[in-house]
Structures are given as structure tokens and as C-alpha cells.
PDB file of C-alpha atoms in Angstrom:
ATOM      1  CA  MET W   1       4.283  22.297 -20.452  1.00 64.00           C
ATOM      2  CA  THR W   2       6.672  21.347 -18.026  1.00 81.00           C
ATOM      3  CA  GLU W   3       6.534  17.049 -17.634  1.00 90.00           C
ATOM      4  CA  SER W   4       6.936  16.394 -13.641  1.00 93.00           C
ATOM      5  CA  ARG W   5       9.768  15.336 -11.975  1.00 96.00           C
ATOM      6  CA  VAL W   6      10.432  11.637 -11.278  1.00 98.00           C
ATOM      7  CA  HIS W   7      12.314  12.201  -8.422  1.00 98.00           C
ATOM      8  CA  HIS W   8      10.043  14.472  -6.968  1.00 98.00           C
ATOM      9  CA  TYR W   9       6.293  12.740  -8.042  1.00 97.00           C
ATOM     10  CA  GLY W  10       7.350   9.555  -6.944  1.00 97.00           C
ATOM     11  CA  PHE W  11       8.068  10.133  -3.571  1.00 98.00           C
ATOM     12  CA  VAL W  12       5.116  12.198  -3.010  1.00 97.00           C
ATOM     13  CA  HIS W  13       2.703   9.322  -4.781  1.00 96.00           C
ATOM     14  CA  ARG W  14       4.698   6.427  -4.673  1.00 96.00           C
ATOM     15  CA  VAL W  15       6.976   6.670  -1.360  1.00 97.00           C
ATOM     16  CA  LEU W  16       4.705   8.785   0.822  1.00 97.00           C
ATOM     17  CA  ALA W  17       1.696   7.664  -0.251  1.00 96.00           C
ATOM     18  CA  GLY W  18       2.936   3.642   0.570  1.00 95.00           C
ATOM     19  CA  ALA W  19       3.916   5.242   3.419  1.00 95.00           C
ATOM     20  CA  ALA W  20       1.023   6.011   4.531  1.00 95.00           C
ATOM     21  CA  ALA W  21      -1.014   3.465   3.461  1.00 94.00           C
ATOM     22  CA  GLU W  22       1.511   1.015   4.970  1.00 94.00           C
ATOM     23  CA  PHE W  23       2.201   2.354   8.340  1.00 93.00           C
ATOM     24  CA  GLY W  24      -0.222   5.069   8.643  1.00 90.00           C
ATOM     25  CA  PRO W  25      -0.936   5.299  12.901  1.00 94.00           C
ATOM     26  CA  LYS W  26       2.500   4.899  13.430  1.00 93.00           C
ATOM     27  CA  MET W  27       3.606   8.124  12.155  1.00 93.00           C
ATOM     28  CA  VAL W  28       1.529  10.342  13.060  1.00 93.00           C
ATOM     29  CA  VAL W  29       1.505   9.089  16.471  1.00 88.00           C
ATOM     30  CA  THR W  30       4.591   7.232  17.515  1.00 80.00           C
ATOM     31  CA  PRO W  31       7.348   9.718  17.673  1.00 70.00           C
ATOM     32  CA  PRO W  32      10.458   9.523  15.721  1.00 73.00           C
ATOM     33  CA  VAL W  33      13.487   8.240  16.202  1.00 67.00           C
ATOM     34  CA  ARG W  34      14.850  11.239  15.192  1.00 74.00           C
ATOM     35  CA  GLU W  35      13.036  14.513  13.599  1.00 88.00           C
ATOM     36  CA  VAL W  36      10.936  14.718  11.559  1.00 91.00           C
ATOM     37  CA  GLY W  37      12.165  16.091   9.088  1.00 90.00           C
ATOM     38  CA  GLN W  38      16.062  14.461   8.321  1.00 93.00           C
ATOM     39  CA  SER W  39      13.254  11.527   8.505  1.00 92.00           C
ATOM     40  CA  LEU W  40      11.952  12.565   5.234  1.00 96.00           C
ATOM     41  CA  LEU W  41      15.363  13.349   4.119  1.00 96.00           C
ATOM     42  CA  ALA W  42      16.409  10.517   4.554  1.00 95.00           C
ATOM     43  CA  MET W  43      13.493   8.781   2.818  1.00 96.00           C
ATOM     44  CA  TRP W  44      14.071  11.531   0.080  1.00 98.00           C
ATOM     45  CA  GLU W  45      17.398  10.185  -1.160  1.00 98.00           C
ATOM     46  CA  GLY W  46      17.327   6.528  -0.406  1.00 97.00           C
ATOM     47  CA  PHE W  47      14.322   6.949  -3.417  1.00 98.00           C
ATOM     48  CA  GLY W  48      17.038   9.070  -4.707  1.00 98.00           C
ATOM     49  CA  GLN W  49      19.483   5.981  -5.044  1.00 98.00           C
ATOM     50  CA  SER W  50      16.901   4.190  -6.812  1.00 98.00           C
ATOM     51  CA  LEU W  51      16.779   6.313  -9.313  1.00 98.00           C
ATOM     52  CA  THR W  52      19.353   7.921 -12.336  1.00 97.00           C
ATOM     53  CA  PRO W  53      21.573  10.895 -11.283  1.00 97.00           C
ATOM     54  CA  GLU W  54      19.732  12.569 -14.159  1.00 97.00           C
ATOM     55  CA  GLN W  55      16.690  11.584 -12.357  1.00 97.00           C
ATOM     56  CA  GLN W  56      17.940  12.825  -8.532  1.00 98.00           C
ATOM     57  CA  LEU W  57      17.026  16.410  -7.107  1.00 98.00           C
ATOM     58  CA  PRO W  58      18.171  17.744  -3.818  1.00 97.00           C
ATOM     59  CA  GLY W  59      15.848  18.268  -1.361  1.00 97.00           C
ATOM     60  CA  ASP W  60      16.272  21.340  -0.785  1.00 97.00           C
ATOM     61  CA  GLY W  61      13.139  22.859   1.343  1.00 96.00           C
ATOM     62  CA  LEU W  62      11.641  19.083   2.420  1.00 98.00           C
ATOM     63  CA  ALA W  63      10.807  19.486   5.566  1.00 96.00           C
ATOM     64  CA  GLY W  64       7.956  18.354   8.114  1.00 95.00           C
ATOM     65  CA  CYS W  65       5.526  18.461  11.277  1.00 94.00           C
ATOM     66  CA  LEU W  66       3.155  16.233  13.533  1.00 94.00           C
ATOM     67  CA  LEU W  67       0.467  18.458  14.713  1.00 94.00           C
ATOM     68  CA  GLU W  68      -2.560  18.469  16.344  1.00 94.00           C
ATOM     69  CA  ARG W  69      -6.016  20.659  15.156  1.00 94.00           C
ATOM     70  CA  GLU W  70      -9.476  19.400  16.209  1.00 92.00           C
ATOM     71  CA  GLY W  71      -8.419  15.577  17.189  1.00 94.00           C
ATOM     72  CA  HIS W  72      -6.410  14.873  13.938  1.00 96.00           C
ATOM     73  CA  ARG W  73      -3.124  13.750  14.557  1.00 95.00           C
ATOM     74  CA  LEU W  74      -1.419  15.773  11.121  1.00 96.00           C
ATOM     75  CA  LEU W  75       2.487  14.532   9.596  1.00 96.00           C
ATOM     76  CA  LEU W  76       2.234  17.312   7.546  1.00 97.00           C
ATOM     77  CA  VAL W  77       5.067  17.036   4.795  1.00 98.00           C
ATOM     78  CA  THR W  78       6.347  20.763   2.818  1.00 98.00           C
ATOM     79  CA  LEU W  79       7.989  19.124  -0.187  1.00 98.00           C
ATOM     80  CA  PRO W  80      10.555  21.266  -2.787  1.00 98.00           C
ATOM     81  CA  GLU W  81       9.188  23.611  -4.600  1.00 97.00           C
ATOM     82  CA  PRO W  82       7.087  21.922  -8.024  1.00 97.00           C
ATOM     83  CA  ILE W  83       7.478  23.202 -11.545  1.00 95.00           C
ATOM     84  CA  ALA W  84       5.074  21.201 -12.890  1.00 95.00           C
ATOM     85  CA  PRO W  85       1.911  19.352 -12.696  1.00 94.00           C
ATOM     86  CA  THR W  86       1.032  16.643 -10.521  1.00 93.00           C
ATOM     87  CA  GLU W  87       4.124  17.448  -8.213  1.00 97.00           C
ATOM     88  CA  ALA W  88       3.004  18.655  -4.719  1.00 98.00           C
ATOM     89  CA  TYR W  89       3.632  21.692  -2.186  1.00 98.00           C
ATOM     90  CA  PHE W  90       2.654  19.720   0.126  1.00 99.00           C
ATOM     91  CA  ALA W  91       1.175  16.266   1.557  1.00 98.00           C
ATOM     92  CA  ALA W  92      -1.070  14.860   4.980  1.00 98.00           C
ATOM     93  CA  VAL W  93      -0.765  11.717   6.838  1.00 97.00           C
ATOM     94  CA  VAL W  94      -4.037  12.180   8.759  1.00 97.00           C
ATOM     95  CA  LEU W  95      -5.436  10.344  11.495  1.00 96.00           C
ATOM     96  CA  PRO W  96      -9.031  11.602  12.437  1.00 94.00           C
ATOM     97  CA  PRO W  97      -9.904  10.864  15.734  1.00 93.00           C
ATOM     98  CA  GLY W  98     -10.802   8.040  16.893  1.00 91.00           C
ATOM     99  CA  ALA W  99      -9.816   6.260  13.104  1.00 91.00           C
ATOM    100  CA  ASP W 100      -7.675   3.229  12.799  1.00 91.00           C
ATOM    101  CA  SER W 101      -6.538   3.674   9.766  1.00 91.00           C
ATOM    102  CA  CYS W 102      -4.737   7.459   8.321  1.00 94.00           C
ATOM    103  CA  ARG W 103      -6.323   9.524   4.912  1.00 96.00           C
ATOM    104  CA  TYR W 104      -3.013  11.165   3.148  1.00 97.00           C
ATOM    105  CA  LEU W 105      -4.209  14.185   0.723  1.00 98.00           C
ATOM    106  CA  THR W 106      -2.105  16.227  -1.332  1.00 98.00           C
ATOM    107  CA  LEU W 107      -2.154  20.456  -2.219  1.00 98.00           C
ATOM    108  CA  GLU W 108      -0.260  19.385  -6.053  1.00 98.00           C
ATOM    109  CA  TYR W 109       0.605  22.270  -8.606  1.00 97.00           C
ATOM    110  CA  SER W 110      -1.808  22.586 -11.575  1.00 95.00           C
ATOM    111  CA  VAL W 111      -2.211  24.610 -14.511  1.00 91.00           C
ATOM    112  CA  GLY W 112      -5.727  25.753 -15.951  1.00 84.00           C
ATOM    113  CA  PRO W 113      -6.475  24.467 -19.459  1.00 82.00           C
ATOM    114  CA  ALA W 114      -7.619  27.359 -20.827  1.00 83.00           C
ATOM    115  CA  ASP W 115      -5.159  29.590 -19.738  1.00 84.00           C
ATOM    116  CA  GLY W 116      -2.162  28.337 -18.432  1.00 81.00           C
ATOM    117  CA  ALA W 117      -2.523  29.740 -15.289  1.00 87.00           C
ATOM    118  CA  PRO W 118      -0.982  28.120 -12.044  1.00 91.00           C
ATOM    119  CA  GLY W 119      -3.178  26.663  -9.374  1.00 94.00           C
ATOM    120  CA  THR W 120      -3.481  24.055  -6.913  1.00 97.00           C
ATOM    121  CA  VAL W 121      -5.564  20.727  -7.113  1.00 96.00           C
ATOM    122  CA  LEU W 122      -6.362  19.128  -3.296  1.00 97.00           C
ATOM    123  CA  GLY W 123      -6.026  15.219  -3.896  1.00 96.00           C
ATOM    124  CA  GLU W 124      -5.890  12.135  -2.140  1.00 96.00           C
ATOM    125  CA  TRP W 125      -4.761   8.772  -2.214  1.00 92.00           C
ATOM    126  CA  ALA W 126      -7.506   5.940  -1.253  1.00 86.00           C
ATOM    127  CA  ASP W 127      -7.134   2.478  -1.898  1.00 81.00           C
ATOM    128  CA  GLN W 128      -4.430   2.770  -4.788  1.00 82.00           C
ATOM    129  CA  ASN W 129      -6.264   4.896  -6.435  1.00 87.00           C
ATOM    130  CA  HIS W 130      -5.646   8.988  -6.802  1.00 90.00           C
ATOM    131  CA  VAL W 131      -8.353  11.039  -6.387  1.00 90.00           C
ATOM    132  CA  ASN W 132      -8.357  14.696  -7.737  1.00 92.00           C
ATOM    133  CA  LEU W 133     -10.698  16.850  -4.731  1.00 92.00           C
ATOM    134  CA  GLY W 134     -10.692  20.125  -7.145  1.00 92.00           C
ATOM    135  CA  GLN W 135      -9.922  23.072  -6.703  1.00 93.00           C
ATOM    136  CA  GLY W 136      -7.564  23.841  -4.129  1.00 96.00           C
ATOM    137  CA  PRO W 137      -6.137  26.652  -1.848  1.00 97.00           C
ATOM    138  CA  GLU W 138      -3.352  29.162  -1.692  1.00 97.00           C
ATOM    139  CA  PRO W 139      -0.134  27.121  -1.230  1.00 98.00           C
ATOM    140  CA  THR W 140       0.614  28.066   2.140  1.00 98.00           C
ATOM    141  CA  PRO W 141       1.155  25.300   5.133  1.00 98.00           C
ATOM    142  CA  GLU W 142      -2.313  26.904   6.785  1.00 98.00           C
ATOM    143  CA  ALA W 143      -4.482  26.671   3.694  1.00 98.00           C
ATOM    144  CA  PHE W 144      -3.392  23.552   3.280  1.00 98.00           C
ATOM    145  CA  VAL W 145      -4.264  22.035   6.577  1.00 98.00           C
ATOM    146  CA  THR W 146      -7.382  23.816   6.549  1.00 98.00           C
ATOM    147  CA  ALA W 147      -8.485  22.175   2.835  1.00 97.00           C
ATOM    148  CA  VAL W 148      -7.404  19.198   4.787  1.00 97.00           C
ATOM    149  CA  LEU W 149      -9.585  19.140   7.648  1.00 97.00           C
ATOM    150  CA  ALA W 150     -12.631  20.534   5.654  1.00 95.00           C
ATOM    151  CA  ALA W 151     -12.728  17.347   3.192  1.00 95.00           C
ATOM    152  CA  VAL W 152     -11.626  14.913   5.707  1.00 94.00           C
ATOM    153  CA  ARG W 153     -14.705  16.215   7.236  1.00 88.00           C
ATOM    154  CA  THR W 154     -16.912  16.425   5.113  1.00 80.00           C
ATOM    155  CA  ALA W 155     -16.400  13.057   3.403  1.00 65.00           C
ATOM    156  CA  GLU W 156     -15.252   9.172   3.781  1.00 64.00           C
ATOM    157  CA  PRO W 157     -12.232   8.605   1.275  1.00 61.00           C
ATOM    158  CA  ARG W 158     -12.801   8.192  -1.976  1.00 55.00           C
ATOM    159  CA  GLY W 159     -11.504   5.644  -3.900  1.00 52.00           C
ATOM    160  CA  TRP W 160     -12.877   2.465  -5.003  1.00 45.00           C
ATOM    161  CA  ARG W 161     -15.051   2.032  -1.839  1.00 44.00           C
ATOM    162  CA  GLY W 162     -16.095   5.456  -2.107  1.00 44.00           C
ATOM    163  CA  LEU W 163     -17.521   4.772  -5.951  1.00 43.00           C
ATOM    164  CA  PHE W 164     -19.541   1.457  -4.663  1.00 41.00           C
ATOM    165  CA  HIS W 165     -20.108   1.871  -0.548  1.00 38.00           C
ATOM    166  CA  ARG W 166     -21.710   5.089  -0.087  1.00 35.00           C
TER     167      ARG W 166
END
């Protein structure tokens, strides 16, 4: 099985997850200084500078857009094509209506344990913990946004808080 690439994995699960936790609503409410895709590419390249040349990847396919759906404000990030488990097709920073903090969800490439068939997993970072929310939808932007909205409507963020406060 192919291993996750450091640049791809680190950007999704460390850089973007960290930015969502630290800046939250500013990412989806404050108009960006430059086009969203350019800002994401600058973050991708900045993170890449901390890696060895062998670990660095081009940001081909990296894009982002701000959306509003059902009162939720979202930053939808399209990632370079994933090739290994835990690499993501998409990520979303979501500000639910009336909330003062964001949720960060991912649609990750996965491989079936029994047959090795490719699939997807919906994941969420909450309280610095990654939570597997189960099988994800097909890897299209609209299917991901629909799954994100369903997850945000039906449950509080999981993680340590979700384990002890129900």
C-alpha cells in the first residue's frame, strides 16, 4: 500500500487543521486579502519550505472557495489528488449559524481492508484529535459539502469533549 506523502498529509492534518482551530471564523467571514486559492497556495508552499526537497509536492489542483449553505459559512478546499490513505480530496472549515467557533472536516482517500477497493472516509479534527466519522460520499465537491452539512447538523464536534460531555 502506498504511504501518505508528508507534504499532503501535513498540510491537511496539521497546517489547515491548525489554522481552523486558531483563526476559525476569520477564515470564513473576513474577506481574504487575496484570492482564496492564492492564499492556500502560499500556505502550501510555505509549509513545503519546512520539508526536504524530496518531500515537497507541487500544489497542482489546490483551490478554495467561500460558500454559504443553509446559513453555514464554509471554506471549501480542494486538495491535490490524493494517492494514499489519510490524504484528502477536500477539507472544509465550517461556521454553523450562531456559532463562535468553526468545525474542520475532511474527505479522505481510503482503501477497503478486505478487498483493497478505493473509497472515502469523512473525518473531523476536534480538540486536536482526529475522529473518523465513517464512510464518506463520492469525492465530488457537492457530495462532500452535503455530507459536511449533515455531520454539522446532527452532532456536536467529537474529540475529548464529545467523549465526556453528551
